[in-house]
Amino acid sequence: MRIGYGYDVHRLAEGEDLWLGGILIPHTKGAVGHSDADVLIHVICDALLGAADLRDIGFHFPDTDPKYKGIDSKKLLSEVMNKIRTQGYELGNVDVTVVAEKPKINPHITEMKACLSEVMGVEANQVSIKATTSERLGFVGLEDGISAHAVALILKS
Ligand code: MG
């Protein structure tokens, strides 16, 4: 049994889409990034890679590689699951916290869990998603960015 942790930040800007947990969320701002900038998926990828001692998301999918420009992060997550399964691991569970001032994340969590568990080939109850604000403090509180944290447990299958 091994544990991994992931942390990520994306800047928010007008005129961008807000992809979060594999779904498109209506909002006045979206996340900026080389990929679709889905911060929630990125932290799950990093937690899984960390648990398997497989470096990090930037190592496998560099933001200097045009191949990953605008890529759907669900494809990255699917590849990461393949990598950990190739090492002989299966997911125990993953637990994510998204830190955002706006929009409200809670109304979307059921749909995110359904989407991500399907991409990962696991049960919805293995993918916990939680949300909090930054109490109007710092870059998240000022709505300049969105951050997320995740821990994942993997087991030898
Ligand atoms: Mg990222």
mmCIF file of C-alpha atoms and ligand atoms in Angstrom:
data_model
loop_
_atom_site.group_PDB
_atom_site.id
_atom_site.type_symbol
_atom_site.label_atom_id
_atom_site.label_comp_id
_atom_site.label_asym_id
_atom_site.label_seq_id
_atom_site.Cartn_x
_atom_site.Cartn_y
_atom_site.Cartn_z
ATOM 1 C CA MET A 1 0.000 0.000 0.000
ATOM 2 C CA ARG A 2 1.435 3.387 -0.985
ATOM 3 C CA ILE A 3 0.258 6.989 -0.635
ATOM 4 C CA GLY A 4 0.788 9.973 -2.953
ATOM 5 C CA TYR A 5 0.049 13.687 -2.823
ATOM 6 C CA GLY A 6 -0.641 16.273 -5.523
ATOM 7 C CA TYR A 7 -0.866 20.073 -5.526
ATOM 8 C CA ASP A 8 -1.510 22.422 -8.440
ATOM 9 C CA VAL A 9 -2.520 25.993 -9.258
ATOM 10 C CA HIS A 10 -3.943 27.550 -12.409
ATOM 11 C CA ARG A 11 -4.469 31.204 -13.135
ATOM 12 C CA LEU A 12 -8.033 32.353 -13.891
ATOM 13 C CA ALA A 13 -8.742 34.731 -16.772
ATOM 14 C CA GLU A 14 -11.713 35.973 -18.753
ATOM 15 C CA GLY A 15 -12.276 34.378 -22.135
ATOM 16 C CA GLU A 16 -11.060 30.918 -21.035
ATOM 17 C CA ASP A 17 -13.081 27.752 -20.403
ATOM 18 C CA LEU A 18 -13.308 26.399 -16.866
ATOM 19 C CA TRP A 19 -12.712 22.646 -17.072
ATOM 20 C CA LEU A 20 -12.831 21.090 -13.645
ATOM 21 C CA GLY A 21 -13.116 17.420 -12.743
ATOM 22 C CA GLY A 22 -13.549 16.552 -16.408
ATOM 23 C CA ILE A 23 -16.602 18.751 -16.966
ATOM 24 C CA LEU A 24 -17.095 22.258 -18.350
ATOM 25 C CA ILE A 25 -18.404 24.609 -15.662
ATOM 26 C CA PRO A 26 -20.211 27.818 -16.588
ATOM 27 C CA HIS A 27 -18.316 30.792 -15.143
ATOM 28 C CA THR A 28 -17.199 34.315 -16.049
ATOM 29 C CA LYS A 29 -13.551 33.202 -15.968
ATOM 30 C CA GLY A 30 -11.675 30.074 -16.973
ATOM 31 C CA ALA A 31 -8.356 28.450 -16.141
ATOM 32 C CA VAL A 32 -5.201 29.236 -18.123
ATOM 33 C CA GLY A 33 -2.806 26.442 -19.053
ATOM 34 C CA HIS A 34 -1.019 24.521 -21.792
ATOM 35 C CA SER A 35 -3.578 21.707 -21.548
ATOM 36 C CA ASP A 36 -7.269 22.309 -20.825
ATOM 37 C CA ALA A 37 -5.994 23.448 -17.376
ATOM 38 C CA ASP A 38 -8.191 21.072 -15.368
ATOM 39 C CA VAL A 39 -6.549 21.597 -11.974
ATOM 40 C CA LEU A 40 -8.650 18.904 -10.297
ATOM 41 C CA ILE A 41 -7.511 16.212 -12.725
ATOM 42 C CA HIS A 42 -3.915 17.424 -12.558
ATOM 43 C CA VAL A 43 -3.718 16.898 -8.788
ATOM 44 C CA ILE A 44 -5.199 13.415 -9.094
ATOM 45 C CA CYS A 45 -2.544 12.591 -11.719
ATOM 46 C CA ASP A 46 0.237 13.908 -9.483
ATOM 47 C CA ALA A 47 -1.063 12.040 -6.412
ATOM 48 C CA LEU A 48 -1.202 8.784 -8.397
ATOM 49 C CA LEU A 49 2.220 9.288 -9.968
ATOM 50 C CA GLY A 50 3.694 10.196 -6.586
ATOM 51 C CA ALA A 51 2.210 7.105 -4.964
ATOM 52 C CA ALA A 52 3.877 4.903 -7.582
ATOM 53 C CA ASP A 53 7.163 6.876 -7.509
ATOM 54 C CA LEU A 54 6.658 7.827 -11.169
ATOM 55 C CA ARG A 55 7.770 11.492 -10.996
ATOM 56 C CA ASP A 56 5.097 14.109 -11.857
ATOM 57 C CA ILE A 57 2.652 15.231 -14.515
ATOM 58 C CA GLY A 58 5.084 17.761 -16.024
ATOM 59 C CA PHE A 59 7.698 15.024 -16.427
ATOM 60 C CA HIS A 60 5.364 12.800 -18.454
ATOM 61 C CA PHE A 61 3.406 15.500 -20.302
ATOM 62 C CA PRO A 62 5.712 18.541 -20.643
ATOM 63 C CA ASP A 63 4.045 21.906 -21.258
ATOM 64 C CA THR A 64 6.736 22.602 -23.864
ATOM 65 C CA ASP A 65 5.419 19.722 -26.027
ATOM 66 C CA PRO A 66 2.929 20.928 -28.686
ATOM 67 C CA LYS A 67 1.352 17.443 -28.518
ATOM 68 C CA TYR A 68 -0.278 18.436 -25.223
ATOM 69 C CA LYS A 69 -1.491 21.905 -26.298
ATOM 70 C CA GLY A 70 -5.149 22.188 -25.293
ATOM 71 C CA ILE A 71 -5.320 18.454 -24.545
ATOM 72 C CA ASP A 72 -8.302 17.063 -22.634
ATOM 73 C CA SER A 73 -6.860 16.263 -19.188
ATOM 74 C CA LYS A 74 -9.096 13.165 -19.034
ATOM 75 C CA LYS A 75 -6.688 11.651 -21.592
ATOM 76 C CA LEU A 76 -3.760 12.414 -19.290
ATOM 77 C CA LEU A 77 -5.600 10.809 -16.347
ATOM 78 C CA SER A 78 -6.350 7.728 -18.400
ATOM 79 C CA GLU A 79 -2.661 7.450 -19.348
ATOM 80 C CA VAL A 80 -1.617 7.890 -15.708
ATOM 81 C CA MET A 81 -3.961 5.060 -14.656
ATOM 82 C CA ASN A 82 -2.354 2.876 -17.329
ATOM 83 C CA LYS A 83 1.081 3.730 -15.948
ATOM 84 C CA ILE A 84 0.232 2.761 -12.377
ATOM 85 C CA ARG A 85 -1.527 -0.438 -13.526
ATOM 86 C CA THR A 86 1.561 -1.310 -15.588
ATOM 87 C CA GLN A 87 3.528 -1.088 -12.327
ATOM 88 C CA GLY A 88 1.102 -3.606 -10.774
ATOM 89 C CA TYR A 89 -1.005 -1.159 -8.754
ATOM 90 C CA GLU A 90 -4.736 -0.536 -8.497
ATOM 91 C CA LEU A 91 -6.417 2.501 -6.990
ATOM 92 C CA GLY A 92 -7.554 2.276 -3.372
ATOM 93 C CA ASN A 93 -9.060 5.749 -3.245
ATOM 94 C CA VAL A 94 -8.303 9.345 -4.041
ATOM 95 C CA ASP A 95 -9.441 12.380 -2.035
ATOM 96 C CA VAL A 96 -9.378 15.853 -3.613
ATOM 97 C CA THR A 97 -9.926 19.340 -2.216
ATOM 98 C CA VAL A 98 -10.500 22.181 -4.692
ATOM 99 C CA VAL A 99 -9.861 25.684 -3.344
ATOM 100 C CA ALA A 100 -11.859 28.296 -5.252
ATOM 101 C CA GLU A 101 -13.663 31.476 -4.277
ATOM 102 C CA LYS A 102 -16.057 31.205 -7.248
ATOM 103 C CA PRO A 103 -17.881 29.450 -8.801
ATOM 104 C CA LYS A 104 -19.587 27.115 -6.346
ATOM 105 C CA ILE A 105 -18.142 23.644 -6.886
ATOM 106 C CA ASN A 106 -20.529 21.603 -4.749
ATOM 107 C CA PRO A 107 -23.426 21.480 -7.278
ATOM 108 C CA HIS A 108 -21.081 19.787 -9.788
ATOM 109 C CA ILE A 109 -19.420 17.184 -7.573
ATOM 110 C CA THR A 110 -21.753 14.261 -8.353
ATOM 111 C CA GLU A 111 -21.207 14.743 -12.097
ATOM 112 C CA MET A 112 -17.426 15.094 -11.636
ATOM 113 C CA LYS A 113 -17.241 11.879 -9.604
ATOM 114 C CA ALA A 114 -19.218 9.997 -12.269
ATOM 115 C CA CYS A 115 -17.019 11.372 -15.045
ATOM 116 C CA LEU A 116 -13.667 10.737 -13.361
ATOM 117 C CA SER A 117 -14.499 7.295 -11.996
ATOM 118 C CA GLU A 118 -15.461 6.220 -15.521
ATOM 119 C CA VAL A 119 -12.202 7.601 -16.977
ATOM 120 C CA MET A 120 -10.208 5.866 -14.230
ATOM 121 C CA GLY A 121 -12.116 2.568 -14.423
ATOM 122 C CA VAL A 122 -13.028 2.630 -10.719
ATOM 123 C CA GLU A 123 -16.172 3.055 -8.595
ATOM 124 C CA ALA A 124 -17.488 6.549 -7.898
ATOM 125 C CA ASN A 125 -16.973 6.024 -4.145
ATOM 126 C CA GLN A 126 -13.216 5.698 -4.775
ATOM 127 C CA VAL A 127 -13.064 9.308 -5.991
ATOM 128 C CA SER A 128 -13.876 11.815 -3.253
ATOM 129 C CA ILE A 129 -14.129 15.473 -4.247
ATOM 130 C CA LYS A 130 -14.455 18.298 -1.743
ATOM 131 C CA ALA A 131 -14.461 22.063 -2.117
ATOM 132 C CA THR A 132 -13.612 25.046 0.022
ATOM 133 C CA THR A 133 -12.958 28.764 -0.421
ATOM 134 C CA SER A 134 -9.936 30.785 0.659
ATOM 135 C CA GLU A 135 -12.057 33.144 2.787
ATOM 136 C CA ARG A 136 -11.306 35.942 0.263
ATOM 137 C CA LEU A 137 -7.601 35.759 1.170
ATOM 138 C CA GLY A 138 -4.674 35.499 -1.233
ATOM 139 C CA PHE A 139 -4.720 34.775 -4.978
ATOM 140 C CA VAL A 140 -7.596 32.315 -4.649
ATOM 141 C CA GLY A 141 -9.596 34.741 -2.532
ATOM 142 C CA LEU A 142 -9.025 37.491 -5.112
ATOM 143 C CA GLU A 143 -10.272 35.095 -7.834
ATOM 144 C CA ASP A 144 -6.954 35.332 -9.682
ATOM 145 C CA GLY A 145 -6.461 31.582 -9.488
ATOM 146 C CA ILE A 146 -7.746 28.214 -8.407
ATOM 147 C CA SER A 147 -5.805 25.531 -6.565
ATOM 148 C CA ALA A 148 -6.331 21.936 -5.589
ATOM 149 C CA HIS A 149 -4.818 19.222 -3.411
ATOM 150 C CA ALA A 150 -5.181 15.458 -3.637
ATOM 151 C CA VAL A 151 -4.045 12.351 -1.827
ATOM 152 C CA ALA A 152 -4.243 8.895 -3.370
ATOM 153 C CA LEU A 153 -3.786 5.417 -1.996
ATOM 154 C CA ILE A 154 -2.715 2.644 -4.357
ATOM 155 C CA LEU A 155 -2.518 -1.089 -3.703
ATOM 156 C CA LYS A 156 -0.602 -3.930 -5.346
ATOM 157 C CA SER A 157 -3.229 -5.671 -7.465
HETATM 158 MG MG MG B 1 -1.798 21.911 -13.896
#
